[in-house]
Amino acid sequence: MYTFSNKLKTFSIALIVLGVLGVGYGFMTSHKSLEDVKEMLAEEASHHGGEHETTTKAHVVAGVEDHSNNAHEENAHGALADVDHHGDEHAEHVMHQIHNRPWAALYVAAFFFMMIALGVLAFYAIQIASQAGWSPVLFRVMEGITAYLLPGAVIVLLIAIASGTIGHYNLFIWMDPEVVAHDKLIQGKSGWLSLTWFSVRGIIFILGWWLYRHFSRKFSIAQDTAEDKSNFKKSFRISAAFLVFFIYTESIMSWDWIMSVDPHWFSTLFGWYVFASMFVSGITVIALISIYLKSRGYLEFVNENHLHDVAKFMFAMSIFWTYLWFSQFMLIWYSNIPEEVTYFVTRFEDYKLPFLGMVVLNFVFPILMLMNADYKRIPWFVVMTGLVILFGHYIDIFNMIMPATVGDRWFIGIPEISSILLFAGLFIFIVFTALTKAPLLVKGYPFRKESEEFHY
Amino acid sequence: MEASKVIHAIYTDDDVLMSAVKKVKAERHHIEEIYTPFPVHGLDKAMGLAPTRIAITAFLYGLVGLTVAIVMMNFIMIEDWPQDIGGKPSFSYLENMPAFVPIMFELTVFFAAHLMVITFYLRSRMWPFKKAENPDPRTTDDHFLMEVTVHGNENELQRLLAETGAVEINLVDKAH
């Protein structure tokens, strides 16, 4: 049995406290009035001098939609016409972006940690459904990580709904009836994008995921003391069923929770793209937590062959992510259709470093670090690469949400960092508490012996 | 010449062969070669063979392929005749790079794969019309053959090999 060390517990609670303080600070300081924003803009203009004119123009063309940066043909045309008298409108636009920042920062971090748990759940289901012989010794670690899924997903959904009810439509502009009234495109999508349906769908996703996690965990623990293999058979069946459910709901979830921050934009492989991101982050976290637990002497049945396999998955899924990232980018770049290319135009103009930097973090670095078979067996090497991959995928989610909510007013400052701390603390606390609830080795699982003796 | 004399010990089971290899190695005899009908896992480790470096060559060949692709596309599309083809920005390589990535990828894989295979053929001396070096045709079907060099210790070796479970032990003079 694993015991949650006091040090780690204190550490996670400290992270949560620090995070809450920082998030609170972010919300307090973002409440700028229109007058403040005007003053700030005037100051910026005097600082930048002539430069300002051009950046403003690009900015307005990119999107004058009240709260968002979504470009939209009609609005873009309108924007060009009234570029000269954009004073108040511009200030209002900037004010909303500033208001959005703590919301978006919180949402990105909440989604990032939720997606790790969801990615691990998918990985776990695949291991059971494919009857993998190498991974059963890591099942309890995976089950521990997926304990975060229910609270994490509920938090994401609550933030999304709160941004449209308590907040002033800070994440999803389609929740704002005033925007929808003036926006034919969103009106056309309102059959799908309505707050009620959004919430109902979210609850269905979370319920489905949680049910699978609940029962697979239950069967897994019951199998430890069972005389026969009936629990294994049950978990095999529900894993297969879950994977079907998962791939549908994951896809829909990615439209709802991420793609709809840009309600004028759509992409068909977006669900897969988000999936690749969550899958590789989840596998990386499995590796990190296994290495941590092993270094504390809790997983003596896990050897470097298991680590090697997990690292292979990290390597392969990093390439898979890049493949989807590039396929989405290249197809849109190549055909350059105005209604879809604005998505990448805003990212290229305002987010050049994070947008291109994440390709280095998520592709170039892991591919060079994890290509050598010997390096995949060295714990500190995998940890180092894993941390870079995790940071890269945080930036990936950042790139999905931020351009639509805060536009060019982005920065990785107190709201962003403290949101990460908050959810990291929560994640560590919940995951390691769950790890103490059951022995770290699945005892009665049919492939346990094969897995313990796994040798590459 | 004495060193040209070898003993061919023939086995019918890969597990017996593995334990025989370990025993012969432990007695510090030199195993010249082992012929098997299929890959026996762990045999290279038991024989103490150095790990292959073919993956490293493949990586380097891949880099060559990547370079070829970049230099070729840069010369053709950017330097030699920078035409406007469907509005693609042919002002610099970077600006038009996404369009070249499929070629860069494929050439990297092409070079890595093909040159690695050719390296494998060269290093293992395989080519069409090559005379087969098989001492006993049964080793391609269901027999395993261990070739041990003899240094005037024939009897001792023969006894040792018989103990390891060899079904057949032949003294062969290699010098024709």
XYZ file of C-alpha atoms in Angstrom:
632
model
C 0.000 0.000 0.000
C 1.128 3.478 -0.802
C 1.112 6.147 1.870
C 0.725 9.756 0.837
C 3.857 11.361 2.238
C 3.207 14.416 4.383
C 5.728 16.410 2.438
C 3.914 15.865 -0.837
C 0.553 16.532 0.770
C 1.755 19.828 2.215
C 3.292 20.668 -1.137
C 0.036 20.078 -3.000
C -1.955 22.093 -0.474
C 0.581 24.910 -0.713
C 0.157 24.855 -4.488
C -3.618 25.063 -4.134
C -3.412 27.975 -1.682
C -0.887 29.844 -3.815
C -3.012 29.163 -6.874
C -6.221 30.378 -5.279
C -4.512 33.585 -4.153
C -3.080 34.174 -7.605
C -6.347 33.410 -9.381
C -8.156 35.770 -7.000
C -5.567 38.428 -7.708
C -6.066 37.870 -11.442
C -9.807 38.383 -11.182
C -9.404 41.473 -8.971
C -6.941 43.223 -11.238
C -8.803 42.458 -14.441
C -11.808 44.586 -13.446
C -10.856 47.584 -15.459
C -13.491 50.129 -16.432
C -13.765 51.524 -19.945
C -12.114 54.733 -18.770
C -9.108 52.842 -17.414
C -8.739 50.969 -20.660
C -8.916 54.167 -22.710
C -6.261 55.714 -20.563
C -4.114 52.626 -20.919
C -4.543 52.573 -24.681
C -3.656 56.272 -24.948
C -0.535 55.608 -22.935
C 0.380 52.640 -25.099
C -0.179 54.713 -28.223
C 2.201 57.387 -27.020
C 4.772 54.732 -26.210
C 4.545 52.932 -29.499
C 4.233 56.061 -31.633
C 3.738 55.374 -35.319
C 3.815 51.646 -34.826
C 0.426 51.722 -33.208
C -1.507 52.613 -36.325
C -0.512 49.463 -38.156
C -1.006 47.107 -35.247
C -4.426 48.558 -34.583
C -5.469 48.018 -38.143
C -4.367 44.420 -38.169
C -6.064 43.941 -34.900
C -9.373 45.345 -36.033
C -9.319 43.350 -39.213
C -8.701 40.253 -37.182
C -12.018 40.664 -35.439
C -14.283 43.356 -34.094
C -16.746 40.953 -32.618
C -17.578 42.389 -29.225
C -15.666 40.014 -27.009
C -13.707 37.871 -29.290
C -11.080 37.828 -31.907
C -13.062 35.755 -34.307
C -12.781 37.224 -37.667
C -15.848 37.020 -39.756
C -16.190 38.246 -43.244
C -19.066 40.656 -42.695
C -17.553 42.086 -39.578
C -14.154 42.333 -41.134
C -15.603 44.331 -43.987
C -17.440 46.542 -41.573
C -14.306 46.980 -39.583
C -12.348 48.241 -42.524
C -14.998 50.847 -43.168
C -14.942 52.337 -39.706
C -11.281 51.972 -38.953
C -11.084 55.739 -38.571
C -13.662 56.152 -35.843
C -12.953 53.074 -33.863
C -12.048 54.852 -30.631
C -14.716 53.647 -28.215
C -15.371 50.400 -29.958
C -11.717 49.531 -29.828
C -11.433 50.384 -26.137
C -14.486 48.270 -25.383
C -13.026 45.381 -27.331
C -9.764 45.611 -25.414
C -11.644 45.922 -22.127
C -13.409 42.654 -22.777
C -10.160 40.952 -23.635
C -8.696 42.140 -20.337
C -11.766 40.888 -18.483
C -11.501 37.548 -20.240
C -7.921 36.869 -19.253
C -8.357 35.363 -15.756
C -11.290 33.280 -17.033
C -9.333 31.968 -19.958
C -6.250 31.333 -17.817
C -8.344 29.317 -15.367
C -10.084 27.439 -18.150
C -6.879 26.495 -19.969
C -5.300 25.101 -16.801
C -8.494 23.304 -15.737
C -8.863 21.727 -19.150
C -5.209 20.771 -19.301
C -5.326 18.725 -16.101
C -8.728 17.255 -16.915
C -7.424 16.133 -20.293
C -4.491 14.331 -18.672
C -6.912 12.240 -16.612
C -9.114 11.625 -19.654
C -6.137 10.652 -21.804
C -5.006 8.177 -19.155
C -8.517 6.719 -18.973
C -8.502 6.144 -22.726
C -5.039 4.595 -22.502
C -6.173 2.348 -19.663
C -9.208 1.178 -21.617
C -7.031 0.443 -24.633
C -4.619 -1.598 -22.513
C -7.463 -3.730 -21.173
C -9.294 -4.071 -24.472
C -6.115 -5.036 -26.306
C -5.120 -7.399 -23.470
C -1.682 -5.859 -23.306
C 0.818 -8.009 -21.493
C 3.308 -5.357 -20.467
C 1.158 -2.743 -18.750
C -0.870 -4.402 -15.949
C 1.806 -3.498 -13.380
C 0.998 0.150 -14.138
C -2.797 -0.223 -13.923
C -3.062 1.073 -10.374
C -1.049 4.152 -11.286
C -3.417 4.777 -14.192
C -6.457 4.218 -11.982
C -5.031 6.720 -9.533
C -4.612 9.347 -12.213
C -8.109 8.856 -13.575
C -9.494 9.620 -10.118
C -8.992 13.252 -11.087
C -11.313 12.903 -14.087
C -14.632 13.421 -12.318
C -13.720 16.523 -10.275
C -11.564 17.862 -13.103
C -14.226 17.530 -15.781
C -16.922 18.942 -13.527
C -14.706 21.955 -12.845
C -14.139 22.529 -16.558
C -17.839 22.348 -17.290
C -18.653 24.627 -14.357
C -16.129 27.234 -15.467
C -17.544 27.084 -18.989
C -21.108 27.524 -17.771
C -20.162 30.138 -15.169
C -18.397 32.208 -17.800
C -21.749 32.551 -19.526
C -23.930 32.982 -16.465
C -21.938 34.616 -13.656
C -19.334 36.113 -15.944
C -19.938 38.333 -18.899
C -19.630 35.669 -21.619
C -15.905 35.601 -21.044
C -15.126 32.399 -22.877
C -17.904 31.595 -25.325
C -19.369 34.547 -27.183
C -22.166 32.379 -28.542
C -23.594 32.365 -25.007
C -24.202 36.112 -25.319
C -27.712 36.635 -26.741
C -26.751 40.104 -27.953
C -23.901 38.783 -30.049
C -26.067 36.031 -31.460
C -28.758 38.560 -32.402
C -26.309 40.325 -34.705
C -24.516 37.295 -35.981
C -26.081 35.236 -38.730
C -23.385 32.577 -38.581
C -23.895 31.862 -34.901
C -27.657 32.001 -35.365
C -27.281 29.221 -37.886
C -25.403 27.161 -35.308
C -27.679 27.998 -32.384
C -29.394 24.618 -32.678
C -26.161 23.138 -31.394
C -24.641 26.024 -29.483
C -27.132 26.814 -26.768
C -26.311 26.970 -23.100
C -28.867 24.307 -22.145
C -27.709 21.823 -24.752
C -24.114 22.584 -23.993
C -24.677 21.760 -20.331
C -26.694 18.630 -21.050
C -24.060 17.324 -23.432
C -21.333 18.100 -20.922
C -23.168 16.178 -18.220
C -23.630 13.196 -20.543
C -19.912 13.112 -21.380
C -18.836 13.357 -17.766
C -21.388 10.804 -16.634
C -20.303 8.308 -19.274
C -16.614 8.708 -18.526
C -17.160 8.564 -14.828
C -19.319 5.427 -15.063
C -16.607 3.613 -16.960
C -13.933 4.758 -14.552
C -16.097 3.785 -11.566
C -16.869 0.272 -12.775
C -13.478 -0.554 -14.243
C -11.901 0.448 -10.939
C -14.474 -1.597 -9.048
C -13.873 -4.703 -11.169
C -10.130 -4.210 -10.953
C -10.203 -4.197 -7.158
C -12.710 -7.043 -7.021
C -10.431 -9.127 -9.264
C -7.685 -8.906 -6.619
C -9.544 -11.282 -4.320
C -11.780 -13.076 -6.826
C -11.573 -16.814 -7.391
C -12.408 -16.680 -11.079
C -11.841 -14.268 -13.952
C -15.369 -12.890 -14.222
C -14.338 -9.403 -13.141
C -11.637 -9.321 -15.758
C -14.140 -10.351 -18.414
C -16.531 -7.648 -17.315
C -13.875 -4.976 -17.390
C -12.788 -6.186 -20.820
C -16.323 -5.799 -22.131
C -16.948 -2.371 -20.662
C -13.554 -1.185 -21.900
C -14.459 -2.051 -25.465
C -17.808 -0.327 -25.079
C -16.224 2.681 -23.419
C -13.740 3.163 -26.248
C -16.604 3.508 -28.705
C -18.399 5.925 -26.395
C -15.167 7.777 -25.727
C -14.212 8.490 -29.297
C -17.629 9.995 -30.009
C -17.846 12.029 -26.832
C -14.233 13.149 -26.995
C -14.819 14.482 -30.462
C -18.004 16.272 -29.480
C -16.379 17.526 -26.287
C -13.595 19.091 -28.312
C -16.128 20.967 -30.460
C -18.061 22.084 -27.412
C -15.395 22.914 -24.914
C -12.648 24.152 -27.208
C -13.631 24.742 -30.807
C -16.710 26.756 -29.891
C -14.584 29.535 -28.407
C -14.147 30.385 -32.093
C -17.751 29.866 -33.198
C -17.037 31.109 -36.724
C -14.376 28.540 -37.338
C -14.511 24.810 -37.817
C -12.114 21.999 -38.555
C -12.903 18.355 -39.145
C -9.854 16.764 -37.585
C -10.026 18.914 -34.480
C -11.317 16.089 -32.269
C -8.394 13.870 -33.188
C -5.999 16.705 -32.675
C -7.261 17.343 -29.151
C -7.230 13.601 -28.545
C -3.576 13.329 -29.561
C -2.722 16.111 -27.161
C -4.547 14.509 -24.247
C -3.226 11.046 -25.037
C 0.425 12.025 -25.097
C 0.064 14.181 -21.967
C -1.683 11.339 -20.162
C 1.012 8.813 -21.070
C 3.695 11.271 -20.004
C 2.052 11.685 -16.621
C 1.870 7.882 -16.225
C 5.621 7.786 -16.820
C 6.343 10.642 -14.409
C 4.227 9.264 -11.569
C 5.559 5.717 -12.057
C 9.122 6.989 -11.927
C 8.326 9.002 -8.819
C 6.673 6.064 -7.058
C 9.464 3.723 -8.085
C 12.085 6.119 -6.748
C 10.227 5.963 -3.426
C 10.357 2.166 -3.508
C 6.656 1.524 -4.060
C 6.860 -0.089 -7.466
C 9.686 -2.602 -7.256
C 7.843 -4.763 -9.823
C 8.198 -1.999 -12.428
C 11.518 -2.187 -14.249
C 13.209 -0.231 -16.994
C 11.501 -2.369 -19.636
C 8.143 -0.936 -18.629
C 9.641 2.523 -18.627
C 11.003 1.845 -22.086
C 7.537 0.960 -23.357
C 5.908 4.025 -21.840
C 8.653 6.204 -23.291
C 8.073 4.611 -26.690
C 4.443 5.642 -26.429
C 5.485 9.183 -25.475
C 7.756 9.278 -28.500
C 5.239 7.845 -30.944
C 2.312 9.912 -29.717
C 4.394 13.085 -29.876
C 4.907 12.359 -33.547
C 1.228 11.529 -33.949
C 0.298 14.876 -32.387
C 2.662 16.675 -34.734
C 1.209 14.834 -37.687
C -2.285 16.043 -36.821
C -1.116 19.543 -35.935
C 0.667 19.850 -39.225
C -2.147 18.277 -41.234
C -4.624 20.742 -39.807
C -2.302 23.693 -40.305
C -1.032 22.755 -43.728
C -4.416 22.045 -45.279
C -5.748 25.386 -44.104
C -2.569 27.262 -45.018
C -2.466 25.676 -48.440
C -6.015 26.365 -49.521
C -6.075 29.702 -47.675
C -9.867 30.036 -47.596
C -10.580 33.282 -45.712
C -13.258 31.866 -43.408
C -10.981 29.212 -41.972
C -7.541 30.718 -42.371
C -8.262 33.564 -39.915
C -7.789 31.008 -37.179
C -4.134 30.653 -38.058
C -3.678 34.277 -39.098
C -4.482 35.491 -35.582
C -2.236 32.825 -34.126
C 0.595 33.677 -36.433
C 0.354 37.393 -35.885
C -0.193 37.529 -32.147
C 1.104 34.157 -30.906
C 4.146 33.488 -33.013
C 6.370 32.273 -30.174
C 3.879 29.931 -28.459
C 2.483 28.723 -31.775
C 5.832 27.778 -33.280
C 7.500 27.138 -29.925
C 5.116 24.301 -29.126
C 6.219 22.458 -32.249
C 9.753 22.519 -30.903
C 8.605 21.437 -27.414
C 6.188 18.772 -28.594
C 8.037 17.416 -31.597
C 11.669 18.359 -32.119
C 12.705 17.940 -28.504
C 11.016 14.579 -27.794
C 11.963 13.093 -31.160
C 15.644 13.822 -30.610
C 15.642 12.903 -26.917
C 13.630 9.688 -27.070
C 14.846 8.241 -30.363
C 17.696 6.306 -28.787
C 16.574 3.046 -27.191
C 19.058 3.403 -24.314
C 17.831 6.870 -23.369
C 14.268 5.602 -23.013
C 15.443 3.441 -20.112
C 17.053 6.226 -18.111
C 14.554 7.697 -15.629
C 15.911 11.247 -15.431
C 16.005 11.426 -19.201
C 12.350 10.445 -19.466
C 11.413 12.852 -16.677
C 13.178 15.743 -18.365
C 11.572 15.040 -21.732
C 8.221 14.443 -20.049
C 8.246 17.835 -18.369
C 9.005 19.509 -21.684
C 6.186 17.577 -23.373
C 3.728 18.550 -20.634
C 4.694 22.199 -20.870
C 4.366 21.991 -24.648
C 0.857 20.621 -24.409
C -0.158 23.279 -21.918
C 0.978 25.781 -24.553
C -1.050 23.809 -27.084
C -4.270 24.311 -25.103
C -3.207 27.891 -24.464
C -3.006 28.396 -28.227
C -6.480 26.947 -28.680
C -8.260 29.128 -26.111
C -6.363 32.371 -25.696
C -6.466 33.866 -29.215
C -10.259 33.678 -29.151
C -10.649 35.168 -25.697
C -7.850 37.619 -24.977
C -6.440 38.101 -28.462
C -3.170 39.971 -28.512
C -3.522 40.854 -24.809
C -1.954 37.551 -23.793
C 0.872 36.974 -21.430
C 1.930 34.098 -19.216
C 1.764 36.001 -15.964
C 0.198 35.679 -12.537
C -3.300 34.555 -13.665
C -1.917 31.826 -15.932
C 0.798 30.530 -13.627
C -1.379 30.531 -10.542
C -4.143 28.715 -12.408
C -1.598 26.029 -13.280
C -0.472 25.875 -9.645
C -4.036 25.614 -8.418
C -4.947 22.691 -10.657
C -1.546 21.042 -10.327
C -2.016 21.052 -6.552
C -5.527 19.709 -6.868
C -4.356 17.071 -9.327
C -1.514 15.888 -7.093
C -3.752 15.845 -4.043
C -6.542 13.829 -5.649
C -4.306 11.445 -7.595
C -2.018 10.573 -4.715
C -4.952 10.231 -2.331
C -6.497 7.766 -4.768
C -3.211 5.865 -4.966
C -3.382 5.155 -1.231
C -6.781 3.477 -1.587
C -5.622 0.211 -3.147
C -2.467 -1.916 -3.436
C -0.213 -0.721 -6.240
C -0.135 -4.108 -7.949
C -3.193 -5.716 -9.535
C -3.147 -9.116 -7.911
C -5.678 -11.266 -9.715
C -5.353 -9.783 -13.162
C -4.732 -12.585 -15.687
C -1.767 -10.844 -17.325
C -0.097 -9.776 -14.118
C 2.615 -12.424 -14.198
C 3.450 -11.762 -17.823
C 3.653 -8.078 -17.055
C 5.899 -8.556 -14.025
C 8.300 -10.602 -16.097
C 8.015 -8.311 -19.058
C 11.308 -7.990 -20.786
C 12.130 -6.081 -23.876
C 47.264 -25.470 -40.279
C 45.531 -26.327 -37.097
C 43.320 -23.282 -36.746
C 41.483 -24.276 -39.914
C 40.001 -27.252 -38.138
C 36.550 -26.741 -36.667
C 33.971 -28.818 -34.896
C 30.372 -28.724 -36.061
C 28.033 -29.519 -33.194
C 24.443 -30.003 -34.270
C 21.422 -29.460 -31.999
C 17.721 -29.951 -32.562
C 16.333 -27.532 -29.993
C 16.939 -23.823 -29.477
C 16.783 -24.073 -25.679
C 19.464 -26.786 -25.694
C 21.491 -24.635 -28.062
C 21.239 -21.634 -25.725
C 22.458 -23.564 -22.702
C 25.221 -25.118 -24.836
C 26.377 -21.667 -25.935
C 26.527 -20.521 -22.324
C 28.504 -23.582 -21.329
C 30.981 -23.314 -24.198
C 31.445 -19.599 -23.461
C 31.995 -20.384 -19.785
C 34.753 -22.846 -20.735
C 36.319 -20.005 -22.742
C 36.163 -21.665 -26.143
C 35.753 -19.510 -29.199
C 32.477 -19.970 -31.058
C 33.177 -19.247 -34.693
C 29.604 -19.147 -35.960
C 26.110 -20.435 -35.240
C 23.630 -21.388 -37.944
C 19.934 -21.412 -37.043
C 16.789 -21.778 -39.141
C 15.109 -18.831 -37.348
C 16.061 -15.993 -34.985
C 16.740 -17.329 -31.490
C 16.010 -14.610 -28.927
C 18.956 -13.761 -26.733
C 21.466 -15.757 -28.799
C 23.499 -12.677 -29.685
C 23.703 -11.708 -26.019
C 24.726 -15.228 -24.991
C 27.432 -15.269 -27.655
C 28.614 -11.845 -26.548
C 28.157 -10.217 -29.955
C 28.480 -6.443 -30.117
C 25.159 -4.632 -30.611
C 24.348 -3.552 -34.134
C 24.936 0.037 -35.185
C 22.567 -0.078 -38.129
C 20.032 2.199 -36.430
C 22.690 4.896 -36.150
C 23.461 4.644 -39.842
C 19.735 4.888 -40.598
C 19.499 8.102 -38.585
C 22.414 9.596 -40.485
C 20.967 8.511 -43.834
C 17.712 10.172 -42.820
C 19.560 13.413 -42.225
C 21.103 13.084 -45.676
C 17.645 12.600 -47.196
C 16.298 15.632 -45.361
C 19.180 17.728 -46.609
C 18.702 16.519 -50.171
C 15.017 17.449 -50.034
C 15.673 20.906 -48.622
C 18.483 21.746 -51.017
C 16.571 20.411 -53.987
C 13.320 22.221 -53.275
C 15.131 25.398 -52.338
C 17.032 25.414 -55.584
C 14.126 24.467 -57.840
C 11.275 26.414 -56.288
C 12.976 29.414 -54.713
C 16.288 30.126 -56.424
C 16.151 28.820 -59.950
C 12.686 29.843 -61.055
C 10.563 31.427 -58.312
C 7.297 31.393 -60.227
C 3.984 32.414 -58.739
C 2.067 29.149 -58.712
C -1.416 29.650 -57.375
C -0.333 32.490 -55.106
C 2.086 30.443 -53.050
C 4.792 32.641 -51.528
C 8.010 31.575 -53.267
C 10.053 34.464 -51.866
C 11.957 32.369 -49.388
C 12.136 28.726 -48.397
C 10.604 29.301 -44.971
C 7.573 31.121 -46.314
C 6.651 28.250 -48.572
C 7.916 25.500 -46.317
C 4.623 23.804 -45.363
C 4.198 22.849 -49.016
C 7.614 21.158 -49.006
C 7.174 19.193 -45.789
C 5.563 16.131 -47.435
C 8.574 15.870 -49.764
C 11.017 16.446 -46.922
C 9.350 13.720 -44.903
C 9.189 11.190 -47.701
C 12.780 11.693 -48.805
C 13.986 11.364 -45.224
C 12.185 8.053 -44.911
C 13.252 6.933 -48.380
C 16.932 7.571 -47.760
C 16.881 6.155 -44.236
C 15.105 2.972 -45.313
C 16.845 2.183 -48.573
C 20.375 3.104 -47.584
C 19.961 1.169 -44.352
C 18.863 -1.923 -46.264
C 21.775 -1.579 -48.661
C 24.124 -1.168 -45.706
C 22.675 -4.326 -44.241
C 23.282 -6.244 -47.472
C 26.844 -4.980 -47.716
C 27.717 -5.692 -44.110
C 26.180 -9.167 -44.185
C 27.600 -9.875 -47.648
C 24.346 -10.690 -49.370
C 23.732 -10.276 -53.059
C 22.130 -12.174 -55.928
C 24.172 -15.131 -57.250
C 26.085 -15.232 -54.024
C 27.237 -18.729 -53.158
C 25.444 -19.908 -50.041
C 27.727 -20.396 -47.041
C 25.664 -23.075 -45.463
C 27.692 -25.920 -43.929
C 24.669 -28.170 -43.571
C 21.345 -27.766 -45.379
C 19.438 -29.039 -42.341
C 20.163 -25.773 -40.526
C 17.627 -24.034 -42.739
C 14.944 -26.431 -41.641
C 15.047 -27.771 -38.094
C 18.666 -28.115 -36.961
C 21.018 -25.732 -35.178
C 24.723 -25.830 -35.844
C 27.501 -24.471 -33.663
C 30.936 -24.095 -35.181
C 33.798 -24.115 -32.675
C 37.443 -23.617 -33.618
C 39.894 -26.311 -32.607
C 43.311 -25.547 -31.182
C 44.643 -29.034 -30.609
C 41.992 -29.758 -28.024
C 39.702 -31.892 -30.128
C 38.958 -34.570 -27.589
C 38.263 -32.218 -24.763
C 35.976 -30.139 -26.998
C 34.143 -33.139 -28.338
C 33.473 -34.362 -24.838
C 32.222 -30.955 -23.751
C 29.922 -30.602 -26.749
C 28.531 -34.069 -26.269
C 27.689 -33.135 -22.695
C 25.751 -30.087 -23.883
C 23.305 -32.273 -25.746
C 24.602 -32.171 -29.313
C 23.005 -34.844 -31.441
C 25.895 -34.916 -33.876
C 29.516 -33.802 -33.611
C 31.702 -33.584 -36.721
C 35.319 -32.600 -37.038
C 35.702 -30.573 -40.233
C 38.857 -29.473 -41.958
C 38.160 -26.108 -43.485
C 41.404 -25.773 -45.413
C 40.676 -27.304 -48.769
